[in-house]
Short mmCIF file of C-alpha atoms in Angstrom, two decimals:
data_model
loop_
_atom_site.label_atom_id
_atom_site.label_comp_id
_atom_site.label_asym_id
_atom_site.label_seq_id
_atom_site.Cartn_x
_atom_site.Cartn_y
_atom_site.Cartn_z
CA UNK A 1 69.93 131.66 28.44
CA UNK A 2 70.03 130.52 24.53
CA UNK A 3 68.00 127.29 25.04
CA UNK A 4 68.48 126.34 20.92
CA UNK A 5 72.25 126.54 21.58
CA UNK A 6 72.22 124.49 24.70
CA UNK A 7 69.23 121.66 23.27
CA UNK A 8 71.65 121.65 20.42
CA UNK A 9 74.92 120.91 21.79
CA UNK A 10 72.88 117.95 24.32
CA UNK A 11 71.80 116.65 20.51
CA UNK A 12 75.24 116.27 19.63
CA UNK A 13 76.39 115.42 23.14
CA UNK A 14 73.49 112.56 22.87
CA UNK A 15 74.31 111.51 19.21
CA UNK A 16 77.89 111.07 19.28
CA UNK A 17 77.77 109.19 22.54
CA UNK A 18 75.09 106.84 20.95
CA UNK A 19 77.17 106.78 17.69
CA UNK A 20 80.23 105.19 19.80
CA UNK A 21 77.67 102.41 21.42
CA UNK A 22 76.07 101.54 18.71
CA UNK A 23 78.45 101.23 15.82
CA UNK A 24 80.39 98.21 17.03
CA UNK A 25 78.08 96.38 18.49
CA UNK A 26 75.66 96.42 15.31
CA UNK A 27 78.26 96.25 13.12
CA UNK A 28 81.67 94.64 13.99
CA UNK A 29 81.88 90.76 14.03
CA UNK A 30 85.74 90.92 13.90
CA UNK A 31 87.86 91.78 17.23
CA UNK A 32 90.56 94.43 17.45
CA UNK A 33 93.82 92.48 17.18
CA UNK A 34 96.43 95.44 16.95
CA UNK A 35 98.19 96.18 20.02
CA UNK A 36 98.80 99.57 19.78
CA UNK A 37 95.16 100.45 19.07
CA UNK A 38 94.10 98.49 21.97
CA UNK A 39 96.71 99.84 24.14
CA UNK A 40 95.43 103.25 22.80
CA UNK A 41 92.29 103.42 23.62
CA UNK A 42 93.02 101.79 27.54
CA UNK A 43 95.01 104.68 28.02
CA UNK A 44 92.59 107.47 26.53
CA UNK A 45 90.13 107.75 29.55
CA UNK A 46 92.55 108.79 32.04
CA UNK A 47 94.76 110.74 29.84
CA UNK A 48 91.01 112.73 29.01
CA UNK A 49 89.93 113.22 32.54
CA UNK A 50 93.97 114.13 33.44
CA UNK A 51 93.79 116.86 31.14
CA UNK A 52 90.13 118.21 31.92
CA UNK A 53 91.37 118.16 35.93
CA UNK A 54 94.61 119.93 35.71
CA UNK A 55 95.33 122.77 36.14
CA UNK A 56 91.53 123.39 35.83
CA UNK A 57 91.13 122.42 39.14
CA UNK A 58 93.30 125.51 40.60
CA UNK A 59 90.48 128.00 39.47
CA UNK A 60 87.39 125.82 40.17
CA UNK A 61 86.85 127.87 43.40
CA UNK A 62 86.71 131.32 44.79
CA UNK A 63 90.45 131.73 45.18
CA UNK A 64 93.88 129.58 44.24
CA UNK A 65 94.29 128.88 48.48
CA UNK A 66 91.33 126.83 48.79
CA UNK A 67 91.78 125.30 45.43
CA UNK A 68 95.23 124.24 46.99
CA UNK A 69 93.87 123.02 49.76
CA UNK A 70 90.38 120.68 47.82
CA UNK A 71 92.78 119.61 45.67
CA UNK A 72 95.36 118.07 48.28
CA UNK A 73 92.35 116.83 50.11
CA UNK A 74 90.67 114.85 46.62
CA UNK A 75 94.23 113.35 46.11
CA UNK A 76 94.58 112.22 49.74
CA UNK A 77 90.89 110.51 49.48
CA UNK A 78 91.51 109.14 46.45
CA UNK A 79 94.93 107.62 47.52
CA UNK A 80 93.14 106.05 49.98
CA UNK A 81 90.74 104.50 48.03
CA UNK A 82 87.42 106.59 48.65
CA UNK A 83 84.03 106.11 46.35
CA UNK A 84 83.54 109.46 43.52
CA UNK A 85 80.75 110.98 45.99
CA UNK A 86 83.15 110.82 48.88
CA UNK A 87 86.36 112.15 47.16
CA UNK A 88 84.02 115.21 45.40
CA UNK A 89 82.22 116.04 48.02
CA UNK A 90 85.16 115.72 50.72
CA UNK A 91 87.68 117.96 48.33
CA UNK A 92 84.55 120.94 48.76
CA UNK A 93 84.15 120.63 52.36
CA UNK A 94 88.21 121.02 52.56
CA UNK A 95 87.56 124.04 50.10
CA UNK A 96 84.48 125.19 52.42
CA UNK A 97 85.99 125.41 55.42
CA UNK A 98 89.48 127.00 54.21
CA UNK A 99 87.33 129.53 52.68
CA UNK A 100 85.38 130.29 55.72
CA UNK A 101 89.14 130.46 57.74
CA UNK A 102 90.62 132.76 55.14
CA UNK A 103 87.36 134.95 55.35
CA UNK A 104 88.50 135.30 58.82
CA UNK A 105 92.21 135.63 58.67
CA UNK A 106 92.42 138.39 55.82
CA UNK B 1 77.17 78.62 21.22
CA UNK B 2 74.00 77.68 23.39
CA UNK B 3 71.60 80.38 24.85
CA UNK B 4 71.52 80.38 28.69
CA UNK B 5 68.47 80.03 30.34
CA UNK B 6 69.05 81.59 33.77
CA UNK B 7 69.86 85.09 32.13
CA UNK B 8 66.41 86.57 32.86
CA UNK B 9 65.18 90.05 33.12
CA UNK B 10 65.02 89.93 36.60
CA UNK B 11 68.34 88.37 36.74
CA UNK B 12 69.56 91.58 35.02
CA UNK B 13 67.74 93.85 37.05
CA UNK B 14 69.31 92.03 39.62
CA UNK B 15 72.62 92.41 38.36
CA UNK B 16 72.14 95.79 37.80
CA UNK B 17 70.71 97.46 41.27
CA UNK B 18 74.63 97.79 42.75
CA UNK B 19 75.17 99.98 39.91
CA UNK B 20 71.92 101.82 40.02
CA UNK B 21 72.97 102.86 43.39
CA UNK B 22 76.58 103.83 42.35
CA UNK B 23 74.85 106.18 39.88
CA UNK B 24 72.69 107.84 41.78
CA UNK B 25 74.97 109.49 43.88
CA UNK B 26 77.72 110.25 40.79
CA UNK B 27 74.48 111.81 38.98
CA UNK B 28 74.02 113.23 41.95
CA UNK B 29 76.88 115.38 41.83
CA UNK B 30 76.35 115.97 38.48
CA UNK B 31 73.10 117.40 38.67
CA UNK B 32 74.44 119.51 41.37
CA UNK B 33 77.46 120.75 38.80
CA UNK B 34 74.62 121.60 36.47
CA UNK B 35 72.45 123.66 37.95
CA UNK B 36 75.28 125.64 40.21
CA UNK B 37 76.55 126.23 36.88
CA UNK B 38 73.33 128.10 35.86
CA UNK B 39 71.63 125.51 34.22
CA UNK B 40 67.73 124.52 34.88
CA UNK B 41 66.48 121.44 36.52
CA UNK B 42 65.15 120.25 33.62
CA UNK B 43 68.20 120.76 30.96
CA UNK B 44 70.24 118.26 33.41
CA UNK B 45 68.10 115.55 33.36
CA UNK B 46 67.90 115.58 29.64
CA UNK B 47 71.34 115.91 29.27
CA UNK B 48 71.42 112.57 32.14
CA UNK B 49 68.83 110.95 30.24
CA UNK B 50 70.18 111.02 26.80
CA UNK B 51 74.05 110.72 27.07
CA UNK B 52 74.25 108.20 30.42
CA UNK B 53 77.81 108.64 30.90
CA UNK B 54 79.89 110.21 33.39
CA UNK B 55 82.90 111.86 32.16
CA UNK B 56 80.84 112.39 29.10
CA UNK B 57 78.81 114.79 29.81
CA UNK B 58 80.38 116.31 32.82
CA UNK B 59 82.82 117.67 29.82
CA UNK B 60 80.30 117.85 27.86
CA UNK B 61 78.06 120.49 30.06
CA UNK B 62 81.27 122.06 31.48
CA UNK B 63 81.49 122.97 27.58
CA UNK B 64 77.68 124.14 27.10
CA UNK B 65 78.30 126.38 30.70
CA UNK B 66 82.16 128.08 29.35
CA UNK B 67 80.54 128.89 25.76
CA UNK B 68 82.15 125.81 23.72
CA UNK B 69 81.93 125.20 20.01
CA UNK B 70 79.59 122.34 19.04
CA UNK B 71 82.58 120.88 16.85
CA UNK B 72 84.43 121.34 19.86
CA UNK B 73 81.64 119.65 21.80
CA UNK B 74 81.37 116.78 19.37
CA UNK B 75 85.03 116.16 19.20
CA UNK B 76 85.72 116.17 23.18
CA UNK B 77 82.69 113.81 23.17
CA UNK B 78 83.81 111.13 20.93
CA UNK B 79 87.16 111.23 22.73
CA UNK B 80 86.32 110.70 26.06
CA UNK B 81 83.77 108.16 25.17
CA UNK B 82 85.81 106.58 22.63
CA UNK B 83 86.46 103.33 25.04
CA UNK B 84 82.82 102.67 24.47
CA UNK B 85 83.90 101.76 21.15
CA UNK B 86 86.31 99.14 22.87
CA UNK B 87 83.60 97.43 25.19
CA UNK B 88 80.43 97.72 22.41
CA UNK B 89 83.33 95.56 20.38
CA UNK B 90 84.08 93.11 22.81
CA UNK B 91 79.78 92.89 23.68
CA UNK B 92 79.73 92.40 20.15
CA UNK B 93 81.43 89.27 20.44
CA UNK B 94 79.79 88.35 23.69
CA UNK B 95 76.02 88.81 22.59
CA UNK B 96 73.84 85.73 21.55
CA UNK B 97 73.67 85.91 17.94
CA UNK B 98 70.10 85.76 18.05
CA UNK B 99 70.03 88.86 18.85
CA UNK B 100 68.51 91.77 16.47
CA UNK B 101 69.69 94.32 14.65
CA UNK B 102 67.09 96.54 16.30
CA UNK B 103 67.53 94.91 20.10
CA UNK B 104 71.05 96.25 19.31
CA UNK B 105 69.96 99.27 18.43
CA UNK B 106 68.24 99.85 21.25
CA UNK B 107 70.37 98.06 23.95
CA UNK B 108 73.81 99.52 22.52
CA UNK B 109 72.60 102.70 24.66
CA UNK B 110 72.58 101.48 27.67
CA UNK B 111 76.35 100.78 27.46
CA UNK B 112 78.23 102.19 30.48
CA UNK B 113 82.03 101.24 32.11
CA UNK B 114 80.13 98.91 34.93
CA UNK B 115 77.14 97.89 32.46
CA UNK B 116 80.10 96.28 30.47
CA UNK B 117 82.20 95.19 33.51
CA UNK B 118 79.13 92.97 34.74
CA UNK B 119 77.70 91.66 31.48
CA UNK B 120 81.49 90.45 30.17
CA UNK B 121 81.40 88.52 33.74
CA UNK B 122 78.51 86.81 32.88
CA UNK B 123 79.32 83.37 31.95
CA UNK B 124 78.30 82.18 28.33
CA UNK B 125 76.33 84.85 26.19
CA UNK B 126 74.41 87.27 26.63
CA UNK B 127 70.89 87.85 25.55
CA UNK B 128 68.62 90.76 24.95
CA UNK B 129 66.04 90.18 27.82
CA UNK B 130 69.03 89.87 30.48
CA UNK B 131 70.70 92.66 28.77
CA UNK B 132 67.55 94.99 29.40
CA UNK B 133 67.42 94.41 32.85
CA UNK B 134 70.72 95.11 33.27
CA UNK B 135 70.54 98.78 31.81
CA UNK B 136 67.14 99.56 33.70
CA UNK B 137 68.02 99.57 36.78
CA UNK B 138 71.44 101.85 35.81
CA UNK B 139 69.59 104.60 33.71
CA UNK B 140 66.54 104.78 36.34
CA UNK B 141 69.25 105.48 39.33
CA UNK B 142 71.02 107.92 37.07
CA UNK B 143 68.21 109.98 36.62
CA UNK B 144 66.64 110.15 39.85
CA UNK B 145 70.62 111.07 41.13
CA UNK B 146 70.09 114.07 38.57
CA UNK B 147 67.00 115.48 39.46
CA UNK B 148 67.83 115.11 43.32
CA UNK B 149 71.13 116.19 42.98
CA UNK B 150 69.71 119.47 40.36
CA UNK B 151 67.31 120.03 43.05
CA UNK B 152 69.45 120.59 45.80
CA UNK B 153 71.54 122.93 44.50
CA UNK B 154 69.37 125.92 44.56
CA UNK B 155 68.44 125.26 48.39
CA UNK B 156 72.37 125.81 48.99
CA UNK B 157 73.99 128.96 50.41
CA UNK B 158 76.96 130.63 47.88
CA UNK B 159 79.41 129.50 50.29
CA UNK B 160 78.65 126.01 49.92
CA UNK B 161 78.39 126.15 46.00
CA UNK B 162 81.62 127.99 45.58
CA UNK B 163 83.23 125.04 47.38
CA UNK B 164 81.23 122.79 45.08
CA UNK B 165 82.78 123.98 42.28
CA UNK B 166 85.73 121.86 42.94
CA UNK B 167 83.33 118.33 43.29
CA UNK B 168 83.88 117.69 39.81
CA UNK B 169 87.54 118.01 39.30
CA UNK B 170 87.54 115.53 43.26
CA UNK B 171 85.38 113.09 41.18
CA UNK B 172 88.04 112.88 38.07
CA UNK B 173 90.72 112.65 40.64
CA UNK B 174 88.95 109.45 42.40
CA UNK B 175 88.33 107.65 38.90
CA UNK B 176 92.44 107.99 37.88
CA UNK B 177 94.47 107.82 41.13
CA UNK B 178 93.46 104.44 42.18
CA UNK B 179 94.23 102.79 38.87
CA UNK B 180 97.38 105.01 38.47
CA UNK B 181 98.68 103.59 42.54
CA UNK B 182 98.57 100.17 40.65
CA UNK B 183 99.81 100.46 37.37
CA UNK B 184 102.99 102.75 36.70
CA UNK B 185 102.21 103.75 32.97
CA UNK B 186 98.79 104.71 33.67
CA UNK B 187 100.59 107.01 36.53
CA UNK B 188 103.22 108.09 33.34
CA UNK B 189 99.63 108.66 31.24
CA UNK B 190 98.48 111.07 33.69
CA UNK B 191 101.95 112.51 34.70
CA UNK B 192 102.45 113.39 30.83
CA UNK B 193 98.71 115.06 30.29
CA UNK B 194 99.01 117.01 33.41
CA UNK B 195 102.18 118.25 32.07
CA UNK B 196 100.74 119.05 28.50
CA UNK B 197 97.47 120.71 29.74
CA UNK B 198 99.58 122.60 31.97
CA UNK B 199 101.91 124.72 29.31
CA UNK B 200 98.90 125.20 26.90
CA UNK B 201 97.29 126.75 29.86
CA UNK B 202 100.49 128.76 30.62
CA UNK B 203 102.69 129.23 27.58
CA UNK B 204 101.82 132.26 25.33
CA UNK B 205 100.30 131.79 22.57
CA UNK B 206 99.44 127.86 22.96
CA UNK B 207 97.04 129.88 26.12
CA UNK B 208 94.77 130.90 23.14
CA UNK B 209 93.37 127.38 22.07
CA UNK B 210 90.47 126.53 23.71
CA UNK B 211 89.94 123.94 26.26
CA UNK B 212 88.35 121.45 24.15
CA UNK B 213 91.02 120.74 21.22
CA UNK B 214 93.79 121.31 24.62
CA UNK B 215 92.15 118.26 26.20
CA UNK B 216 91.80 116.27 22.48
CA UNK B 217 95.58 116.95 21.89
CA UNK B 218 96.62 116.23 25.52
CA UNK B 219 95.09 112.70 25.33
CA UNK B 220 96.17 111.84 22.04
CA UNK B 221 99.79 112.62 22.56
CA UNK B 222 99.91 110.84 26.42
CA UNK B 223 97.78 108.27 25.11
CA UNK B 224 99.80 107.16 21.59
CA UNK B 225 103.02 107.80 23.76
CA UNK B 226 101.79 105.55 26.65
CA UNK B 227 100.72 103.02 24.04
CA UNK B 228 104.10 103.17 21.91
CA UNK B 229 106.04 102.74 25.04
CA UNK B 230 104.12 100.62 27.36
CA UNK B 231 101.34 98.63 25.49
CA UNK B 232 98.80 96.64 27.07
CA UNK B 233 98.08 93.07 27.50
CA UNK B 234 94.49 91.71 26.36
CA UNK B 235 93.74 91.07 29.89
CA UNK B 236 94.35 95.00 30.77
CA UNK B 237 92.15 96.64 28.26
CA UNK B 238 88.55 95.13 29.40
CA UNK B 239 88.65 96.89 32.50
#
C-alpha cells in the first residue's frame, strides 16, 4: 500500500473541502443574487451523487444478479422514506441473501 | 443587529447531539466502505476527521481505493462539495459580526448540510460560542461512527462484505430519491445524469475517461440544464 500517495490525496481531499467552507464565510459580505447560479449549485449535489451511483452500482457486488436485486431493494427503501443506514445496509442484505440463493441454484 | 444571549455552548451542543447521532451511523458505513476496500483503521478516521463530509469523501476514498489522479481527486472534491460554498455564503450573512476572522477560520470547518440546516433555523445571529457547540457534538459522532464502523469490517465473513459493497451506492440512493418523489426537476436532474454516466460508461471511446472527470461532466451538464430550464426559488436553495 503507497501510504505517501494515499496521505496525499486525504491532503487534498482535506484542503479543498476546507477551501469551499472557509472562503465565503471569511470573505463574502455580499449574497448571491443570480438565479441561475443559485439554481446551479441546488441542483449539483444530486446530479454528483446520480452520476457516482449509476451504473456503478451494477458492478458494486460479486455478480450483475444481486446487484439487480440491492439495487431494486435501495430504491424501494428509499421510496419509502428509510434513514441512509437503513437503505445501505438493507440494499446488502437483499444482495446477501440473493447471493447465498444463487450459490445454491447454479 | 443585537447578539442573542441564549445561544450558549451548551445550547449548541444541544442543538447538535440529533446530528451527532445521524453521523455516527452514516460514518459508520463509511468506515466500513474503507477498510473492506483495503484501507487501514487508521487512514479512515483521518480521512473522517479532516474532510467531515459525506458524499465527500465517500468519492473521495472510492478514488484513493480505484487508483484516481489527485487532479482528478481535487476536482471531484470541489464539485461535490461545492454547495458548501452556498451555505458558508448564506452563514456569512447569518453570523454576528463580532465574530473573528480567525473564529471563522476555525468554525468554517465544521460546516456540514445539517450543521447549516440547524444554525440558519436559529432565530437572530449566530455567534461563535453557540456555533462551537454546534460542530462538537457532529465531528465527535462522526468519528467514533468511523472507527466503529472501520473496526467491524475485518470481523466480517467475505460473504457479508461482498454484499457490502453495494451500502454505498444504497446510501446515495436514500439522499436523492426522497427529494426527487417531491420535486419533478430534481427527478429530471437525476434522470439526465443517470443517462449521461450511463453512455460514457458504455459508448466506445467516451468508456476511456475516467470516472472522476465522467462524474464532473455529468453534473455540470444535468445541473446547468436543470438550472436553465427549471430554476429555483430563494426558498429552495437553503435546503
Amino acid at each position: 500500500m503507497n501510504y505517501t500517495r494515499i496521505l496525499t490525496c486525504i491532503f487534498i481531499m482535506a484542503f479543498v473541502t476546507y477551501i469551499i467552507r472557509m472562503l465565503p464565510l471569511a470573505i463574502f459580505k455580499k449574497k448571491i443574487n443570480n438565479r441561475f447560479v443559485k439554481s446551479f449549485l441546488a441542483y449539483v449535489p444530486y446530479s454528483v451523487l446520480a452520476a457516482m451511483t449509476f451504473p456503478e452500482i451494477l458492478y458494486s457486488t460479486a455478480n450483475l444478479y444481486s446487484a439487480c436485486i440491492g439495487l431494486a431493494a435501495a430504491l424501494f427503501l428509499a421510496y419509502h422514506g428509510r434513514g441512509l443506514l437503513t437503505v445501505a445496509l438493507g440494499s446488502a442484505g437483499a444482495v446477501f441473501v440473493a447471493e447465498q440463493i444463487l450459490h445454491v441454484i447454479v | 443587529m443585537q447578539q442573542n444571549e441564549t445561544l450558549t455552548f451548551q445550547k449548541g451542543l444541544k442543538d447538535g447531539l440529533p446530528i451527532c447521532l445521524g453521523y455516527i451511523s452514516v460514518s459508520f458505513a463509511f468506515g466500513m466502505m474503507a477498510t473492506q476496500g483495503g484501507l487501514p483503521v487508521w487512514v479512515a478516521l483521518l480521512i473522517s476527521m479532516t474532510n467531515l463530509t459525506s458524499a465527500g469523501q465517500f468519492a473521495g476514498t472510492q478514488l484513493i481505493l480505484t487508483g484516481g489522479l489527485y487532479i482528478e481527486i481535487a476536482v471531484t472534491t470541489f464539485v461535490i462539495n461545492i454547495r458548501y460554498m452556498l451555505m458558508s455564503l448564506s452563514l456569512s450573512q447569518k453570523v454576528d459580526e463580532a465574530m473573528t476572522s480567525l473564529q471563522r477560520f476555525v468554525l468554517s470547518f465544521g460546516v456540514t448540510d445539517e450543521v447549516f440546516a440547524v444554525a440558519m433555523q436559529q432565530k437572530g445571529n449566530i455567534n461563535a460560542r453557540y456555533f462551537s457547540g454546534l460542530i462538537a457534538a457532529p465531528y465527535a459522532g462522526w468519528t467514533l461512527g468511523t472507527f466503529l464502523g472501520a473496526a467491524a469490517t475485518g470481523l466480517l465473513p467475505g460473504s457479508v462484505r461482498t454484499a457490502l459493497g453495494i451500502a454505498i451506492y444504497g446510501m446515495f440512493i436514500a439522499i436523492i430519491i426522497p427529494p426527487a418523489k417531491k420535486a419533478k426537476p430534481i427527478a429530471k436532474v437525476i434522470l439526465l445524469s443517470i443517462v449521461l454516466s450511463c453512455i460514457f460508461k458504455w459508448a466506445p471511446y467516451l468508456n476511456r475517461i475516467s470516472s472522476g472527470w465522467v462524474i464532473i461532466v455529468c453534473a455540470v451538464i444535468a445541473s446547468a440544464y436543470a438550472a436553465l430550464r427549471y430554476p429555483v426559488h430563494e426558498a429552495e436553495v437553503q435546503e
